[in-house]
Tab-separated table of C-alpha atoms and ligand atoms in Angstrom:
chain	number	residue	atom	x	y	z
A	686	MET	CA	90.270	85.228	97.034
A	687	LYS	CA	86.945	83.945	98.031
A	688	ILE	CA	85.042	86.716	99.842
A	689	GLY	CA	81.804	86.192	101.719
A	690	ILE	CA	79.531	89.222	102.544
A	691	ILE	CA	77.381	88.940	105.703
A	692	GLY	CA	74.527	91.335	105.309
A	693	SER	CA	73.908	92.647	101.865
A	694	GLY	CA	73.077	96.257	102.559
A	695	ASN	CA	75.027	99.371	101.656
A	696	MET	CA	78.538	98.369	102.818
A	697	GLY	CA	78.166	94.675	101.815
A	698	ARG	CA	76.962	95.604	98.313
A	699	SER	CA	79.501	98.314	97.633
A	700	LEU	CA	82.606	96.475	98.933
A	701	GLY	CA	81.452	93.151	97.363
A	702	ILE	CA	81.037	94.768	93.960
A	703	LEU	CA	84.460	96.468	94.317
A	704	TRP	CA	86.200	93.326	95.087
A	705	ALA	CA	84.453	91.335	92.377
A	706	GLU	CA	85.567	93.976	89.978
A	707	GLN	CA	89.154	93.168	91.023
A	708	GLY	CA	88.673	89.574	90.124
A	709	HIS	CA	87.834	88.042	93.505
A	710	GLN	CA	84.993	85.550	93.871
A	711	VAL	CA	82.196	87.008	95.938
A	712	PHE	CA	79.205	85.536	97.704
A	713	PHE	CA	76.495	88.010	98.957
A	714	GLY	CA	74.995	86.510	102.114
A	715	SER	CA	71.747	87.730	103.722
A	716	ARG	CA	69.126	86.586	106.234
A	717	ASP	CA	66.949	86.254	103.147
A	718	ALA	CA	68.581	84.070	100.478
A	719	ALA	CA	66.473	85.756	97.723
A	720	LYS	CA	67.885	89.152	98.647
A	721	GLY	CA	71.360	87.973	98.422
A	722	GLN	CA	70.788	86.350	95.056
A	723	ALA	CA	69.126	89.671	93.830
A	724	VAL	CA	72.219	91.669	95.079
A	725	ALA	CA	74.416	89.211	93.201
A	726	GLU	CA	72.412	89.620	89.948
A	727	VAL	CA	72.787	93.355	90.106
A	728	ALA	CA	76.493	93.052	91.034
A	729	GLY	CA	77.328	90.747	88.016
A	730	HIS	CA	80.939	89.674	87.694
A	731	ALA	CA	79.932	86.084	88.379
A	732	THR	CA	78.992	86.839	91.849
A	733	LYS	CA	76.706	84.600	93.832
A	734	GLY	CA	74.136	85.108	96.579
A	735	GLY	CA	72.261	83.222	99.192
A	736	THR	CA	72.188	82.888	103.036
A	737	ASN	CA	74.770	84.176	105.447
A	738	ASP	CA	75.596	80.456	106.358
A	739	GLU	CA	76.362	79.850	102.647
A	740	ALA	CA	78.478	82.951	102.466
A	741	VAL	CA	80.609	81.811	105.402
A	742	ALA	CA	81.040	78.240	103.902
A	743	PHE	CA	82.056	79.764	100.522
A	744	ALA	CA	84.610	82.113	101.766
A	745	ASP	CA	88.155	82.497	103.207
A	746	VAL	CA	87.519	86.271	103.985
A	747	ILE	CA	84.222	87.497	105.401
A	748	LEU	CA	82.972	91.114	105.542
A	749	TRP	CA	80.790	91.396	108.607
A	750	THR	CA	78.271	94.291	108.106
A	751	ALA	CA	75.605	93.287	110.662
A	752	ARG	CA	76.113	95.938	113.299
A	753	GLY	CA	76.068	94.632	116.869
A	754	ILE	CA	74.835	91.123	115.689
A	755	LEU	CA	77.208	88.292	116.821
A	756	PRO	CA	77.944	85.113	114.881
A	757	SER	CA	76.422	82.929	117.619
A	758	ASN	CA	73.129	84.834	117.028
A	759	LEU	CA	73.071	84.904	113.290
A	760	LEU	CA	74.772	81.750	111.944
A	761	SER	CA	73.673	78.049	112.383
A	762	LYS	CA	77.270	77.052	112.711
A	763	PRO	CA	79.488	79.889	113.996
A	764	GLU	CA	82.412	77.488	114.299
A	765	ALA	CA	82.497	77.589	110.423
A	766	LEU	CA	84.363	80.862	110.897
A	767	ASN	CA	87.189	79.207	112.647
A	768	GLY	CA	90.526	80.150	110.828
A	769	LYS	CA	88.783	82.544	108.536
A	770	ILE	CA	89.417	86.241	108.266
A	771	ILE	CA	86.495	88.423	109.359
A	772	ILE	CA	86.672	92.221	108.521
A	773	ASP	CA	84.586	94.134	110.975
A	774	CYS	CA	83.548	97.407	109.265
A	775	ASN	CA	80.882	98.315	111.865
A	776	ASN	CA	80.341	101.420	113.845
A	777	GLY	CA	77.873	102.018	116.930
A	778	ASP	CA	74.595	103.809	116.731
A	779	ILE	CA	74.919	107.624	116.521
A	780	PRO	CA	73.431	108.836	119.870
A	781	GLU	CA	71.106	111.944	120.195
A	782	GLY	CA	73.301	115.153	119.721
A	783	PHE	CA	76.290	113.075	118.816
A	784	GLU	CA	76.912	112.505	122.571
A	785	TYR	CA	78.956	109.391	122.069
A	786	PRO	CA	79.769	107.171	125.066
A	787	ALA	CA	83.414	106.338	125.725
A	788	ILE	CA	84.367	103.017	123.918
A	789	ILE	CA	85.353	100.517	126.692
A	790	GLU	CA	85.305	97.459	124.382
A	791	SER	CA	85.044	97.693	120.461
A	792	LEU	CA	82.507	96.061	118.359
A	793	ALA	CA	85.406	94.283	116.765
A	794	GLU	CA	86.665	92.770	120.116
A	795	LYS	CA	83.207	91.703	120.955
A	796	LEU	CA	83.014	89.872	117.558
A	797	ALA	CA	86.386	88.300	118.224
A	798	LYS	CA	85.247	87.134	121.670
A	799	ASP	CA	82.281	85.570	120.250
A	800	VAL	CA	84.359	83.487	117.637
A	801	PRO	CA	87.783	83.183	119.218
A	802	SER	CA	89.270	81.012	116.596
A	803	ALA	CA	88.364	83.385	113.735
A	804	ARG	CA	90.962	86.095	112.632
A	805	VAL	CA	89.046	89.336	113.143
A	806	VAL	CA	90.441	92.491	111.577
A	807	LYS	CA	88.905	95.998	111.920
A	808	ALA	CA	88.864	97.969	108.704
A	809	PHE	CA	86.800	100.216	106.350
A	810	ASN	CA	84.638	101.873	109.094
A	811	THR	CA	86.060	105.425	108.738
A	812	MET	CA	84.709	106.494	105.465
A	813	ALA	CA	81.191	107.031	104.138
A	814	GLN	CA	79.826	104.410	101.865
A	815	GLU	CA	79.504	107.131	99.213
A	816	VAL	CA	83.309	107.245	98.995
A	817	PHE	CA	83.321	103.712	97.697
A	818	GLU	CA	81.575	105.116	94.464
A	819	LEU	CA	84.778	106.782	93.674
A	820	ALA	CA	86.891	103.585	93.924
A	821	PRO	CA	89.301	102.606	92.654
A	822	GLU	CA	89.620	105.706	90.554
A	823	PRO	CA	89.773	108.659	91.144
A	824	LEU	CA	89.843	107.667	94.770
A	825	ARG	CA	93.459	106.561	94.470
A	826	ASN	CA	94.363	110.348	93.821
A	827	TYR	CA	93.179	111.415	97.257
A	828	ASN	CA	95.278	109.044	99.429
A	829	VAL	CA	92.366	108.038	101.821
A	830	SER	CA	93.638	105.984	104.672
A	831	VAL	CA	91.909	102.703	105.843
A	832	PHE	CA	93.048	101.857	109.356
A	833	VAL	CA	93.587	98.149	109.730
A	834	ALA	CA	93.866	96.622	113.257
A	835	GLY	CA	94.082	92.918	114.234
A	836	ASP	CA	96.014	90.394	116.202
A	837	ASP	CA	96.846	88.113	113.246
A	838	GLU	CA	99.563	89.661	111.124
A	839	LEU	CA	98.759	87.593	108.082
A	840	ALA	CA	95.160	88.393	108.198
A	841	LYS	CA	95.872	92.036	108.568
A	842	LYS	CA	98.238	91.916	105.499
A	843	THR	CA	95.452	90.305	103.517
A	844	VAL	CA	92.915	93.043	104.406
A	845	MET	CA	95.524	95.695	103.629
A	846	GLN	CA	95.900	94.266	100.199
A	847	LEU	CA	92.140	94.334	99.743
A	848	ALA	CA	92.050	98.042	100.741
A	849	GLU	CA	94.987	98.910	98.381
A	850	GLU	CA	93.397	97.050	95.370
A	851	ILE	CA	90.310	99.358	95.447
A	852	GLY	CA	92.297	102.614	95.780
A	853	PHE	CA	92.718	103.244	99.415
A	854	VAL	CA	95.933	103.483	101.495
A	855	PRO	CA	96.037	100.960	104.160
A	856	VAL	CA	97.436	102.045	107.570
A	857	ASP	CA	98.682	99.283	109.893
A	858	SER	CA	97.082	100.374	113.065
A	859	GLY	CA	98.346	97.643	115.396
A	860	ASN	CA	96.454	95.029	117.368
A	861	LEU	CA	92.721	94.442	117.568
A	862	ARG	CA	92.552	96.459	120.852
A	863	ASN	CA	93.068	99.633	118.768
A	864	ALA	CA	89.673	99.140	117.178
A	865	ARG	CA	88.519	101.133	120.187
A	866	LEU	CA	90.462	104.155	118.722
A	867	ILE	CA	89.392	103.491	115.142
A	868	GLU	CA	85.779	103.273	116.088
A	869	GLY	CA	86.176	106.512	118.012
A	870	LEU	CA	87.649	108.111	114.887
A	871	ALA	CA	84.683	106.927	112.846
A	872	ASP	CA	82.390	108.548	115.431
A	873	PHE	CA	84.295	111.801	114.938
A	874	ILE	CA	84.176	111.488	111.179
A	875	ARG	CA	80.384	110.919	111.230
A	876	PHE	CA	80.024	113.948	113.480
A	877	ILE	CA	81.862	116.063	110.947
A	878	ILE	CA	79.817	114.764	107.851
A	879	ILE	CA	76.407	114.502	109.407
A	880	GLY	CA	76.555	116.664	112.474
A	881	GLN	CA	78.496	119.684	110.963
A	882	HIS	CA	76.699	119.499	107.592
A	883	LYS	CA	80.030	120.118	105.719
A	884	GLY	CA	78.528	118.759	102.421
A	885	GLY	CA	80.602	116.038	100.628
A	886	TYR	CA	82.281	113.365	102.581
A	887	ALA	CA	85.204	113.998	105.022
A	888	THR	CA	87.899	111.386	104.949
A	889	ILE	CA	91.206	111.070	106.770
A	890	SER	CA	94.477	110.781	105.204
A	891	VAL	CA	97.598	110.051	107.305
A	892	ASN	CA	100.586	112.156	106.144
A	893	VAL	CA	103.915	111.475	107.763
A	894	LEU	CA	106.120	114.651	107.504
A	895	PRO	CA	109.840	114.922	107.547
A	896	ALA	CA	111.561	116.578	110.546
A	897	ALA	CA	112.199	120.272	110.054
A	898	GLU	CA	115.836	121.033	109.095
A	899	THR	CA	116.121	123.770	111.797
A	900	GLN	CA	114.623	123.727	115.268
A	901	ARG	CA	113.829	127.495	115.639
A	902	LEU	CA	111.018	126.675	118.144
A	903	GLY	CA	113.573	125.045	120.439
A	904	GLY	CA	112.832	121.382	119.436
A	905	ARG	CA	111.189	118.858	121.708
A	906	GLN	CA	112.497	119.269	125.313
A	907	ALA	CA	112.607	116.519	127.891
A	908	SER	CA	109.045	116.231	129.590
A	909	SER	CA	107.823	114.143	132.544
A	910	LEU	CA	104.566	113.490	130.459
A	911	LYS	CA	104.044	110.184	129.004
B	2355	NAP	N1	76.904	103.293	105.265
B	2355	NAP	C1	78.139	103.834	105.557
B	2355	NAP	O1	78.406	104.926	105.036
B	2355	NAP	C2	79.021	103.117	106.525
B	2355	NAP	C3	80.408	103.464	106.458
B	2355	NAP	C4	81.354	102.900	107.212
B	2355	NAP	C5	80.786	101.853	108.135
B	2355	NAP	N2	79.598	101.544	108.218
B	2355	NAP	C6	79.129	100.504	109.101
B	2355	NAP	O2	78.838	99.346	108.412
B	2355	NAP	C7	77.815	98.619	109.015
B	2355	NAP	C8	76.729	98.425	107.882
B	2355	NAP	O3	76.237	99.558	107.434
B	2355	NAP	P1	75.373	99.612	106.045
B	2355	NAP	O4	75.284	101.142	105.672
B	2355	NAP	O5	75.702	98.665	105.230
B	2355	NAP	O6	73.902	99.312	106.748
B	2355	NAP	P2	72.705	98.697	105.998
B	2355	NAP	O7	72.615	99.151	104.563
B	2355	NAP	O8	71.563	98.784	106.907
B	2355	NAP	O9	73.135	97.120	105.890
B	2355	NAP	C9	73.487	96.196	107.073
B	2355	NAP	C10	72.929	94.958	106.757
B	2355	NAP	O10	73.045	94.192	108.073
B	2355	NAP	C11	72.053	93.164	107.936
B	2355	NAP	N3	71.290	93.148	109.231
B	2355	NAP	C12	70.580	94.274	109.752
B	2355	NAP	N4	69.947	93.986	110.922
B	2355	NAP	C13	70.176	92.790	111.046
B	2355	NAP	C14	69.817	91.862	112.140
B	2355	NAP	N5	69.028	92.118	113.206
B	2355	NAP	N6	70.257	90.617	112.042
B	2355	NAP	C15	71.119	90.121	111.050
B	2355	NAP	N7	71.472	90.964	110.027
B	2355	NAP	C16	71.013	92.262	110.048
B	2355	NAP	C17	71.057	93.353	106.783
B	2355	NAP	O11	71.401	92.524	105.791
B	2355	NAP	P3	70.405	91.540	105.144
B	2355	NAP	O12	69.074	92.242	105.072
B	2355	NAP	O13	70.942	91.139	103.867
B	2355	NAP	O14	70.322	90.308	106.078
B	2355	NAP	C18	71.411	94.823	106.377
B	2355	NAP	O15	71.250	95.013	105.046
B	2355	NAP	C19	77.267	99.498	110.142
B	2355	NAP	O16	77.689	98.989	111.340
B	2355	NAP	C20	77.798	100.851	109.855
B	2355	NAP	O17	77.825	101.625	111.053
B	2355	NAP	C21	78.658	102.135	107.369
């Protein structure tokens, strides 16, 4: 795959290197072409670097790491994203005291509204960047979930494959509206890691359990609750 990175900071550099290690062609984009090129030089694996516009022109799949910055404000031709997959890994600012506001519209939905002909997928926002250092091994042993939400099924499948390749367990999380839930989940994870000073990096793994063979607690009774 041809993957373009928008914003060559911590997330862009880490995921770009991991995908390049898997044999994908990666272009590190930046507001400063020299920075993109410098990141590519460090990354190796025949990666390239330059401007964000060049990254979009190069790629079929784009990782968008510029928090809260919309394509119409960052790219000279936002329509160059039409038909392309955009992975939105962003989370909101952490407010004072972790008093997060309710998420009415997710960052991913705002991105999709700005470029309605692009195929936006929410993913990779619920784990700390430090976790990527463990990828793909020994990460694979820990079954860490990547929650993947989007309205385009094929785009979602592509992103799930990219997650699997680097040692995560992709979890199909429904349509893009569910990015509201996933961003809320990331807010909670950041509270646990940073706010509760647990040490290390908390992650989430979805485990699907079998039903118990006996129902000694009475089983689930009919309820009027939805
Ligand atoms: N770090 C983590 O552990 C982590 C984990 C999960 C999700 N996330 C989310 O992923 C996103 C990126 O995080 P990060 O850790 O990679 O941050 P970062 O290291 O600060 O990188 C973000 C990049 O965005 C670009 N950028 C920043 N301000 C911009 C602006 N005004 N206009 C255009 N581009 C701008 C910059 O790229 P250039 O200088 O190259 O232009 C910057 O390097 C955030 O939304 C964050 O919440 C982070």
